[in-house]
Structures are given as structure tokens and as C-alpha cells.
Coordinates of C-alpha atoms in Angstrom, one line a residue:
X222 CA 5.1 -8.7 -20.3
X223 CA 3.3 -10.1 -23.3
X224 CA -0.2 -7.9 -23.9
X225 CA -2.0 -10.9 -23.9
X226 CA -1.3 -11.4 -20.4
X227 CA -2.0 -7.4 -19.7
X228 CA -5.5 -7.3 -17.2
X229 CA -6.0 -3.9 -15.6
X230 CA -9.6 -4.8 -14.2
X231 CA -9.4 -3.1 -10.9
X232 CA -11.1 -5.0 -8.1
X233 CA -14.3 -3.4 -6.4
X234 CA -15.9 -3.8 -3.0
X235 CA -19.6 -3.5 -4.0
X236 CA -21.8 -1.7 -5.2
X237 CA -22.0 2.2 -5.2
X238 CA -25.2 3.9 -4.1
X239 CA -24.5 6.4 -2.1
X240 CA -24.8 9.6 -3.9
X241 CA -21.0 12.2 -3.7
X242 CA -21.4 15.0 -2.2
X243 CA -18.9 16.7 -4.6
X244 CA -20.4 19.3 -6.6
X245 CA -19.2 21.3 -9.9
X246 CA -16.7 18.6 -10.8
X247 CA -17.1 16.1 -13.6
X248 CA -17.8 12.9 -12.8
X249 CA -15.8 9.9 -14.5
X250 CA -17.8 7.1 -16.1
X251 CA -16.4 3.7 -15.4
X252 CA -16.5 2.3 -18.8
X253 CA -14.0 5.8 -19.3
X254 CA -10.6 4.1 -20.5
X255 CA -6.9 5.2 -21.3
X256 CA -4.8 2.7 -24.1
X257 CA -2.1 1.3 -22.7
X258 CA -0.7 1.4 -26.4
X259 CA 0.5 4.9 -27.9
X260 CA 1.6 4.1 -31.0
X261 CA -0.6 2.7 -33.8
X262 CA 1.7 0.3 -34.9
X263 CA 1.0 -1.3 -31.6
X264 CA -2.3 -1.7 -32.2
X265 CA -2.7 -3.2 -35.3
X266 CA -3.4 -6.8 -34.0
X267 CA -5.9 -6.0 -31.9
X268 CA -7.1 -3.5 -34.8
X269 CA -7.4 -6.4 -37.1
X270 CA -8.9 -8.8 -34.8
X271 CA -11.4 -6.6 -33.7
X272 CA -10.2 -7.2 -30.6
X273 CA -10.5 -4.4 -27.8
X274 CA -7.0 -3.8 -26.9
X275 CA -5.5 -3.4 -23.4
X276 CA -6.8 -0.2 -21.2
X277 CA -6.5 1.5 -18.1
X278 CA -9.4 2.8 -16.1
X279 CA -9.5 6.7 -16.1
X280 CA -9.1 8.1 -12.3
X281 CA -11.5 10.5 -10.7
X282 CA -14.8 11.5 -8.9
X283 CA -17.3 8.9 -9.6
X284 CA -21.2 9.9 -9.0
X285 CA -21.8 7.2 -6.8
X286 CA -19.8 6.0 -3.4
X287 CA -19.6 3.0 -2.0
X288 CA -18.8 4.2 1.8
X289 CA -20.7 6.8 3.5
X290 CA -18.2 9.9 4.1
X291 CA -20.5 9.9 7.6
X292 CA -19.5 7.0 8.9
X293 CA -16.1 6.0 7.4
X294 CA -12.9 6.4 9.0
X295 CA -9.1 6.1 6.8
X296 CA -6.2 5.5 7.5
X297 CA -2.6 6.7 6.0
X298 CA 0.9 5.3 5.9
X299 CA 3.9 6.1 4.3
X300 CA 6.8 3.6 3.9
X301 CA 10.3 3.0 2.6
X302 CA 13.0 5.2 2.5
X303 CA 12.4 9.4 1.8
X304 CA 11.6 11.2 -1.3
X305 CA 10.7 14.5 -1.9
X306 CA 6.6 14.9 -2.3
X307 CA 5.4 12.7 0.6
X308 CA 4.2 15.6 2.8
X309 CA 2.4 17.0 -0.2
X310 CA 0.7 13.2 -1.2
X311 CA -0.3 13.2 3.0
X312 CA -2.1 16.5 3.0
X313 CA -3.4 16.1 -0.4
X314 CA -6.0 12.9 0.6
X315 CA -6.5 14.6 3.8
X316 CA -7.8 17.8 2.2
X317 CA -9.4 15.7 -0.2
X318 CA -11.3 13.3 2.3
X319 CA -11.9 16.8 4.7
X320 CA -13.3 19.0 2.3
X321 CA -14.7 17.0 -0.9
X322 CA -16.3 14.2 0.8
X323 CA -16.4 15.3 4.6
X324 CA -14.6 12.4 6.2
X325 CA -13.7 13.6 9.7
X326 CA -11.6 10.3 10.6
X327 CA -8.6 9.8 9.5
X328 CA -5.4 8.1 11.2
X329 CA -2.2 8.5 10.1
X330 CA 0.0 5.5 10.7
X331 CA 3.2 6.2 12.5
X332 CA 6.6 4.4 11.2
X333 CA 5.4 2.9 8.1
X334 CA 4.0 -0.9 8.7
X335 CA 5.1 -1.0 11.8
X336 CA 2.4 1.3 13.3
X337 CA -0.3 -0.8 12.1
X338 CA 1.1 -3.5 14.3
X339 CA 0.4 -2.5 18.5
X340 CA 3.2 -4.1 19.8
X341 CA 5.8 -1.8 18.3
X342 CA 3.4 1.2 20.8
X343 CA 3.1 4.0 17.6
X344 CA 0.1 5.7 18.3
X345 CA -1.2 7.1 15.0
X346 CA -1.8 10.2 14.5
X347 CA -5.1 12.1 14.0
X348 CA -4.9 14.3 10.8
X349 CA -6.9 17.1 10.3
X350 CA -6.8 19.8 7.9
X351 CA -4.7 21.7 10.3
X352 CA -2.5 19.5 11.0
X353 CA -1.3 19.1 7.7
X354 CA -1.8 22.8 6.8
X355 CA 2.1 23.6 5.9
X356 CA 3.3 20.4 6.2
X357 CA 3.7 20.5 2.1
X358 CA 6.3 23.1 3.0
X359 CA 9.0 20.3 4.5
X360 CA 11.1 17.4 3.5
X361 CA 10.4 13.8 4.8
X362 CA 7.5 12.5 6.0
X363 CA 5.4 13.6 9.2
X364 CA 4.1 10.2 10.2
X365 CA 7.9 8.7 9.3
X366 CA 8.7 5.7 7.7
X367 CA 10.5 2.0 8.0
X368 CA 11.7 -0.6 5.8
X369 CA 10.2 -4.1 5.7
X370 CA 7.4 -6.4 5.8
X371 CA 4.8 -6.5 9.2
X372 CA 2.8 -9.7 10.0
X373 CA -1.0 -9.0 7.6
X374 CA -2.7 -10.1 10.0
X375 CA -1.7 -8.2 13.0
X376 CA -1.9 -5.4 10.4
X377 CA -5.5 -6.0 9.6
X378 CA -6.4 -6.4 13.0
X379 CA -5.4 -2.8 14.0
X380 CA -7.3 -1.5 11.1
X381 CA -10.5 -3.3 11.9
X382 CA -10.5 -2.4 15.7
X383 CA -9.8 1.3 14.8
X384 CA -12.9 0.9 12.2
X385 CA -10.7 1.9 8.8
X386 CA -12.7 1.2 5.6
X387 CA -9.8 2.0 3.4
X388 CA -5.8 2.7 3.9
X389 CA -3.6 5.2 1.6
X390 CA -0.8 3.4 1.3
X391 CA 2.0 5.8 0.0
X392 CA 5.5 4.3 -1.4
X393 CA 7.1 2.0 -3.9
X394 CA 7.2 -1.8 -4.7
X395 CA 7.9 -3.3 -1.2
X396 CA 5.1 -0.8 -0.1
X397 CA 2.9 -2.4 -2.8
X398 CA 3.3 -5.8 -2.1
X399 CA 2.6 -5.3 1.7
X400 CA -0.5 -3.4 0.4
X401 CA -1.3 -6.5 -1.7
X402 CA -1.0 -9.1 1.5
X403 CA -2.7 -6.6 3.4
X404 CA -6.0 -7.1 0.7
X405 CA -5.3 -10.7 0.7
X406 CA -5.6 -10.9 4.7
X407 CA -8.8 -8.5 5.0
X408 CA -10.2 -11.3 2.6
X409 CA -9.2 -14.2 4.1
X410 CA -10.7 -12.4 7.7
X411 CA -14.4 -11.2 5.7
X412 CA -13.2 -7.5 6.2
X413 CA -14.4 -4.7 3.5
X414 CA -11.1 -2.9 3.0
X415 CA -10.3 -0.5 0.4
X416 CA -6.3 -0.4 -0.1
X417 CA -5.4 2.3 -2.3
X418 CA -1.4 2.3 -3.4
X419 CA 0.0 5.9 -4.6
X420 CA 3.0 5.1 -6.0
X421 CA 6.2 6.8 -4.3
X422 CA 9.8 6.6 -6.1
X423 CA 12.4 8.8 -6.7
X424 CA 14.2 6.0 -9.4
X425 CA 10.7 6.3 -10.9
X426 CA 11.3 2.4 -11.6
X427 CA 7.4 1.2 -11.2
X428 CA 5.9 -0.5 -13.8
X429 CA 2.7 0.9 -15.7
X430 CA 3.4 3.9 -14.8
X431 CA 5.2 7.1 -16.9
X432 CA 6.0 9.0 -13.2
X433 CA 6.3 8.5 -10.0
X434 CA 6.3 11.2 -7.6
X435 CA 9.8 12.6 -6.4
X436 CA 11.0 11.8 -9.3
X437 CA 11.0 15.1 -11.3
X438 CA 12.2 16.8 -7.7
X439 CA 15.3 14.1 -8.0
X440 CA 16.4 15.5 -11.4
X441 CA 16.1 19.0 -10.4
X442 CA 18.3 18.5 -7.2
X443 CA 20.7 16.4 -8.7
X444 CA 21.7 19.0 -11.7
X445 CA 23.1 21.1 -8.9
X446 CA 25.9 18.1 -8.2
X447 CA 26.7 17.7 -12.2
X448 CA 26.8 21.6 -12.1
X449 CA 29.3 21.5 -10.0
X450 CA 31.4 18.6 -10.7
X451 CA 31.4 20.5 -14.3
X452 CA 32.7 23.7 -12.6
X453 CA 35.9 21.9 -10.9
X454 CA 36.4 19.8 -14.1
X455 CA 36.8 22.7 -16.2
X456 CA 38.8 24.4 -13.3
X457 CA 41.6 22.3 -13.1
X458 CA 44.3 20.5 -15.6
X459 CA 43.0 17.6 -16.4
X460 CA 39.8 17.8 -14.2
X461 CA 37.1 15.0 -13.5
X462 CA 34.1 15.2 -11.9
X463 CA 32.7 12.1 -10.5
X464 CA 29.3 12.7 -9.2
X465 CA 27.0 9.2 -7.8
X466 CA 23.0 9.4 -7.9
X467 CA 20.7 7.2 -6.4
X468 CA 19.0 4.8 -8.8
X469 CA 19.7 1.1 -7.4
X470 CA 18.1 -1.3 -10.7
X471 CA 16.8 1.5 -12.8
X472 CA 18.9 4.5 -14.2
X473 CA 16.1 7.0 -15.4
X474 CA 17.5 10.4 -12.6
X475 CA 21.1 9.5 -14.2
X476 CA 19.8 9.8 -17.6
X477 CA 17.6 12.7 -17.1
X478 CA 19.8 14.7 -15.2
X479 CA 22.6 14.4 -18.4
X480 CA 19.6 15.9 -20.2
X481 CA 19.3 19.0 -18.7
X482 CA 22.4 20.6 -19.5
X483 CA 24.4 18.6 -21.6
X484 CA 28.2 18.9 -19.8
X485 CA 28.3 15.1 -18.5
X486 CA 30.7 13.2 -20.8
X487 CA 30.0 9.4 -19.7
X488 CA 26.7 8.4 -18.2
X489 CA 26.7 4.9 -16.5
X490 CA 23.2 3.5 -15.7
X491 CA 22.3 -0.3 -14.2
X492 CA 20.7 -1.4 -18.1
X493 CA 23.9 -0.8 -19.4
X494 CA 27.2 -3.1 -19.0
X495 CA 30.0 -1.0 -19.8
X496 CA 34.0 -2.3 -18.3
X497 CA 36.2 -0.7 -16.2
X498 CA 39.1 -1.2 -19.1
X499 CA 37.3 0.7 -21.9
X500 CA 35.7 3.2 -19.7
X501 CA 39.5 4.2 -18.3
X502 CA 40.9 4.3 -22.5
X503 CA 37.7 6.3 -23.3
X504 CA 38.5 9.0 -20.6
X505 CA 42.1 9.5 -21.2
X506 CA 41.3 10.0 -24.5
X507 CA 38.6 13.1 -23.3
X508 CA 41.4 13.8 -21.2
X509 CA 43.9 14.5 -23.9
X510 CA 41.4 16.4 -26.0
X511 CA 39.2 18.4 -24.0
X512 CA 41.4 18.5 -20.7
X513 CA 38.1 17.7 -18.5
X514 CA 35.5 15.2 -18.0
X515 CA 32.1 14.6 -15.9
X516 CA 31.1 11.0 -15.1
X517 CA 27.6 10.3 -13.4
X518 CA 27.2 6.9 -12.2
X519 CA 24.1 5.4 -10.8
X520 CA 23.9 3.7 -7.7
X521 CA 23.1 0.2 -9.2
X522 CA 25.8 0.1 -12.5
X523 CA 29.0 -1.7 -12.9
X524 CA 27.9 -3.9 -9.7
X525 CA 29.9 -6.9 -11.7
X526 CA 32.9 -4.6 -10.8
X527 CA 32.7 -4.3 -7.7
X528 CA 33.1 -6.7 -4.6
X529 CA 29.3 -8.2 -3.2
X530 CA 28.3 -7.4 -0.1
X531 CA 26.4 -10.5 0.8
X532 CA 23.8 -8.7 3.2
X533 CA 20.2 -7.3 2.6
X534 CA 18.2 -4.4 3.7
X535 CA 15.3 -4.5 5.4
X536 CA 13.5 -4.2 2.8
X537 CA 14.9 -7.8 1.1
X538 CA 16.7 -6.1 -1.3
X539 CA 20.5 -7.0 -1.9
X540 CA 23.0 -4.4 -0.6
X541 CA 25.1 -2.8 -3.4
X542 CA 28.2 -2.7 -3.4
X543 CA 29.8 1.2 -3.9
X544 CA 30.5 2.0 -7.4
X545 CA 31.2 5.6 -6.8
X546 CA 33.9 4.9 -4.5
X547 CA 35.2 1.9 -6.5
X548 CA 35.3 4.7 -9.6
X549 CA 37.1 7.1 -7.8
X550 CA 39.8 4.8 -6.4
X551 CA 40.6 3.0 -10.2
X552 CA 40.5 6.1 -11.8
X553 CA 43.2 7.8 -9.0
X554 CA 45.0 4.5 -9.3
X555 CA 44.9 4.2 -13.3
X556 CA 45.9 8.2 -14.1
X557 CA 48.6 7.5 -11.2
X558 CA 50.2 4.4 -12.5
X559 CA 50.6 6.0 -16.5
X560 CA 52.5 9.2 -14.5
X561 CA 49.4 11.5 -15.8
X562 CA 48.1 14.1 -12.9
X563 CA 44.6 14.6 -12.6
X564 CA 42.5 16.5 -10.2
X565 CA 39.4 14.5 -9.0
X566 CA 36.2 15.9 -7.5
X567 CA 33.7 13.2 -5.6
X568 CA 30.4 14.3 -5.0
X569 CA 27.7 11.9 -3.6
X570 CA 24.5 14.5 -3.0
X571 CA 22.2 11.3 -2.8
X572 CA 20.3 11.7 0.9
X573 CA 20.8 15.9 0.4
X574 CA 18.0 15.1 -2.9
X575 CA 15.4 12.5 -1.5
X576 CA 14.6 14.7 1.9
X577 CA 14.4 17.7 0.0
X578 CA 10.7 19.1 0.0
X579 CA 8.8 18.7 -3.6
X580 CA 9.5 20.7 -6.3
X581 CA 6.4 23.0 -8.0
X582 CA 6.1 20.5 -10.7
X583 CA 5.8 17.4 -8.2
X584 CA 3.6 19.6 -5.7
X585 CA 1.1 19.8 -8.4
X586 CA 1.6 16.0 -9.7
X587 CA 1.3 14.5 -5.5
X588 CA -1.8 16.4 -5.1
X589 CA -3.3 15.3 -8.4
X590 CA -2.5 11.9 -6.9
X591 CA -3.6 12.3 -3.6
X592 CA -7.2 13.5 -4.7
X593 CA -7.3 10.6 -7.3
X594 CA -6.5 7.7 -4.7
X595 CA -9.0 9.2 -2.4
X596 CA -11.9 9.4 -5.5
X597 CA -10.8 5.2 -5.7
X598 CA -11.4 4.3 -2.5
X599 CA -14.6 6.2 -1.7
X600 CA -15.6 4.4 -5.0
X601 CA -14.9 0.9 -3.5
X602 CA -12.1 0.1 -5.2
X603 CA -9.3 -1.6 -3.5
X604 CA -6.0 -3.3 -4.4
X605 CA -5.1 -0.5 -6.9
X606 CA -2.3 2.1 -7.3
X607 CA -2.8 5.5 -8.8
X608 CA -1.1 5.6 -12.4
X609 CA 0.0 8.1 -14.8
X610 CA -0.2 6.8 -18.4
X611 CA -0.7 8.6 -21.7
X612 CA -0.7 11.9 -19.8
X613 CA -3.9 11.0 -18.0
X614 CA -4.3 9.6 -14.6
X615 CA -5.5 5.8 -14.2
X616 CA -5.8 2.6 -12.2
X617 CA -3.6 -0.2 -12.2
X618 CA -4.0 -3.2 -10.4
X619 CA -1.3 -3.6 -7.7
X620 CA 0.0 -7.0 -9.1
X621 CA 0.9 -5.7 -12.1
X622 CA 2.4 -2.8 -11.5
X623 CA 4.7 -5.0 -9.1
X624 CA 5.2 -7.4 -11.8
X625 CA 8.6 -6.3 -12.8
X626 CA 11.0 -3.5 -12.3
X627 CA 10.6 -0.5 -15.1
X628 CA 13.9 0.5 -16.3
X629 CA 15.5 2.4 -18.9
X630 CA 15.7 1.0 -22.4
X631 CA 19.0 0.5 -24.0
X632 CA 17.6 0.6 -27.7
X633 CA 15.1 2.9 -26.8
X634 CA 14.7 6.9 -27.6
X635 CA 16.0 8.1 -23.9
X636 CA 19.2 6.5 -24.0
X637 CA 19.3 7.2 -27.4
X638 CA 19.1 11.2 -26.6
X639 CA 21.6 10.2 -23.5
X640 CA 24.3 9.0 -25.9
X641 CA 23.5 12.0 -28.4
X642 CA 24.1 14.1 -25.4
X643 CA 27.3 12.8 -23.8
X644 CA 29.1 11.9 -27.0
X645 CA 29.9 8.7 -25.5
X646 CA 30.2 5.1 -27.0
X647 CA 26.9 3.4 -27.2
X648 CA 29.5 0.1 -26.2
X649 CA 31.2 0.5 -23.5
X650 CA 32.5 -3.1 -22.7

């Protein structure tokens, strides 16, 4: 996206003048600002313009609320498919509304979207500090989730008869953009709404935003499957380990996982088109020097290999076709056909990593963003999600950061470290 374009003014409901109730916290101004630029080279236009260059508002407790915590009920939903942290993001805004602001009312949405729609009969749930007490302790999600869109305006009609000021909506880019026509309903029906988005991926593939949450559990799981793959590889006479992790458009578990502890030989990620033909010479020739290999394949690479599907997911999104099963099949077939034995290990740990429950590093990082999406909302602030840029934690206006897909950068310093890593052709077509 070209900078000029860049507009991270965050949409507010009103006015705030209703004093917080927090005490011995600082309170962020809201002329407080992040760069969206790091490096100074990237500023130097707006440097010698004397321009004021592109900047994210700086999350937190502001001194003055637009709702009263007395008299405002919330509601919570978590959609899409699993990842590890969701639990923790739930119980974090609960806590958060509970004891820093004293909201007693808040709903938690059953099934994703389609328990803010009556006629599919989900009940939400009332959560209370209680309730959520341990729930950081599991995998999934207590109110469950579902793929897909819901009609907005049966959607805003269950939050306005149940008297919800502002909605936690917790997942990634489909989740979003239902949070977005969800604003854009509430305003065509005259309804004060605060959506707030915290932004749920283990790919990590939202834009204007350095993590998601779930992410960092994803790379900690999944070094457990390269691990092993590594240990059957060097096991056997010409050993392979083939290991698939999720990572459907955007490759940044595959990459990170090689990073943290350097025994893959070949990493193949969506940004990168590598073929079938110079993949197979480059392993035989691992083959016939080191007498092992480890392959990790993303989800989404070599899709141009394999054979469409034609069908979509609920979600709208096309259905892959399998490239770990495509590998493993040409790379049996190839080794048979030039009379070479091999021994082949498959490992697919994709579903065994998203349900796990959050690692320490993401427990900390979910409740950070928990507490920062509920300081937005009681602020007035509404068709946001909760960033992470520059190390600090920011707002970003929905649109944008459903604007495009993040992904890896070919030319860029991870895949750079990838390649320094793995040893393996920067071309692999």
C-alpha cells in the first residue's frame, strides 16, 4: 500500500466524560502516537516535507470514558477456526471489564456469528470472573466458533435487544470484515456500538500488525514435528522427513519454525514458487552427500502443482489442494523410478498445534490484548483492531488491516535468515 494512502484515524462514538475508575495506572493521551516507519530512511520524505508521517494511535487506559461501566453491558465472540490463546484473550476482557471498570454484564456469544443471530437458538453465555477463572488453562474456545458470514442486521438486532454497547470480536480477516459490516449496520440502524477486533491468527498473516496471537504458540508446537522428522531422517539410509504446517497464503510458522533449530534442509513457503523438477535434483543431491533430508512445506505452497479443488470453505476462502500428500507421493514415486531406496517419514501435526492451550509467551501477549481492546471500547472507539507495531500496542482501523494479506517477503531479512539456515537455493524453479 502506498503511504500516502496509509489513514490510521480510528473512529470514535462521542465524546468521553465520564471519569475511569482505574486508579494507579497511567493514562494514555490521545494525541500519544507510534510510527508506522522504523527505519529512517523511510522517513526522509516526510522529513523533508515537513510532513507528519503515518502513525498509529498508542493503546491503553484513557482518563475519560465514553460509557458508563454502570450501565453498559458487552458482548464477546470468537470466530474462525482454533488457535491456541483464545481462552486467554476471553478471560483477559472479562477480568478487565470485571475488575478495572466494574462492568457486571457481559454475554458471551455462542458459535461464532451465528449466536448473534436467534434463529440458530445459541443462548450466550453469561461470563463472570468465575466462569472464566481457569479457562486460560485449555485449548479451543469456551463459547466455540464457526466459519462464515451471518445476516448484519439480524446480528445488530440481537445486540441491541440484549442492550450491548460494544462487542469483542476475537479472530482473523473474515472475523474483521464481519466486524466491519456489523459497524456499518449499527449505523445505518442509529445504534451506538463500539466493535472492537483483537486480532486472532496462528499464520500471523494480518496486515499492520508484527503478531498475532497463537502465533508464537504455533512455532513452539510445530518444532516438536521438525524434531522428529529430523530424528527418523538421520535414523535411516537415505532418510526424509516431510513434515506439513498450516499457513494457507502466508508462510511466516514455516519460516520460523526452520529458525529455531536449524536441521530443515528445504523450506517451501506460499511467497515462494519453487518446481517440483529442481526440488527432486536438489534433494538427491542432499541425499548423496549428507544421506538425510527434512522438508517443511506450508499448507498454501506449490498449489500450481497440485490438482484444484474447485470448492470453498465456509469462510469464502478457496480449498487447497494437499501439497503434503502430493510431496510425499512424487518423492516415493521419483526415488522409486531411479532404483534409489529411501525411507520417508509424513508428519502432518497441523490440528494437534492450533487447539493446543497458549504458550507463556502468548498468555502474556492475549492478556495484554485483551485489556487493551477493552481500554478502546470503554473509550468509544469502535471499528478498530488491537495492533502490535514497533513493540508497542496500537490501533488500527479495521479496513486497513483487512486491506491485504501480510506475508513473508522473498527479498526480505526473514527469508534471507531462512535460506542462510537451510542451505537451500534461493531459486528453486
Amino acid at each position: 500500500m502506498d503511504d500516502a494512502t496509509l489513514r490510521f484515524e480510528i473512529t470514535r462514538l462521542g465524546e468521553c466524560h465520564v471519569p475511569s475508575p482505574m486508579r494507579g495506572v497511567r493514562f494514555v493521551g490521545d494525541d500519544e502516537r507510534v510510527l508506522y516507519h522504523a527505519r529512517l530512511e523511510d522517513l526522509g520524505p516526510w522529513l523533508q516535507a515537513h510532513a507528519e508521517p503515518p502513525a498509529m494511535e498508542v493503546a491503553g487506559p484513557r482518563e475519560r470514558l465514553l460509557f458508563d461501566p454502570s450501565s453498559i453491558a458487552c458482548g464477546i465472540v470468537t470466530c474462525g477456526g482454533l488457535c491456541p490463546g483464545l481462552n486467554d484473550v476471553i478471560r483477559a476482557i472479562v477480568l478487565s471489564l470485571r475488575y478495572h471498570y466494574g462492568v457486571t454484564r457481559i454475554h458471551g456469544f455462542r458459535y461464532g456469528y451465528e449466536g448473534l443471530v436467534h434463529r440458530h437458538g445459541h443462548a450466550p453465555l453469561d461470563l463472570t470472573p468465575e466462569a472464566v477463572a481457569r479457562i486460560n488453562e485449555l485449548g479451543g474456545t469456551v463459547l466455540g466458533s464457526s466459519r462464515g458470514p451471518q445476516d448484519p442486521a439480524e446480528m445488530v438486532r440481537t445486540l441491541k435487544d440484549l442492550g450491548i454497547g460494544i462487542l469483542f470480536t476475537i479472530g482473523g480477516d473474515g472475523t474483521l470484515r464481519g466486524a466491519h459490516a456489523i459497524v456499518e449496520e449499527a449505523g445505518r440502524q442509529g445504534l451506538s456500538l463500539g466493535v472492537i477486533g483483537v486480532p486472532k491468527t496462528i499464520d500471523n498473516d494480518i496486515s499492520f500488525t508484527q503478531r498475532t496471537f497463537g502465533f508464537a504458540t504455533a512455532v513452539t508446537e510445530a518444532r516438536w514435528a521438525t524434531y522428529a522428522a529430523n530424528a527418523e531422517a538421520e535414523a535411516a539410509r537415505n532418510g526424509i522427513g516431510l513434515v506439513k504446517l498450516m499457513g494457507r497464503d502466508s508462510g511466516f510458522i514455516a519460516a520460523h519454525t526452520v529458525l529455531v533449530n536449524s536441521q530443515v534442509n528445504f523450506c517451501l513457503i506460499p511467497e515462494v514458487r519453487f518446481s517440483l523438477e529442481r526440488l527432486l535434483g536438489d534433494l538427491s543431491a542432499r541425499l548423496q552427500h549428507r544421506g538425510h533430508a527434512v522438508i517443511l512445506v506450508a499448507e498454501g505452497a506449490g498449489q500450481d502443482l497440485v490438482a484444484p479443488t474447485g470448492g470453498k470453505d465456509a469462510s469464502g476462502n478457496a480449498k487447497y489442494g494437499d501439497i503434503g500428500l502430493f510431496l510425499r507421493d512424487a518423492i516415493s514415486d521419483h526415488f522409486r523410478r531411479t532404483g534409489t531406496e529411501i525411507s520417508l517419514k509424513y508428519i502432518d501435526p497441523s490440528y494437534m498445534i492450533r487447539s493446543q492451550p497458549a504458550s507463556p509467551v502468548d498468555s502474556a501477549f492475549c492478556l495484554l490484548l485483551g485489556q487493551h481492546a477493552v481500554h478502546a471500547g470503554m473509550s468509544g472507539r469502535t471499528d478498530m483492531v488491537v495492533s502490535f507495531w514497533n513493540h508497542e500496542f496500537t490501533h488500527v482501523p479495521i479496513p486497513l488491516a483487512v486491506s491485504a494479506r501480510k506475508k513473508v517477503d522473498p527479498l526480505g531479512a526473514l527469508w534471507s535468515s531462512v535460506l542462510a539456515s537451510t542451505g537451500q537455493a534461493r531459486d528453486l524453479w
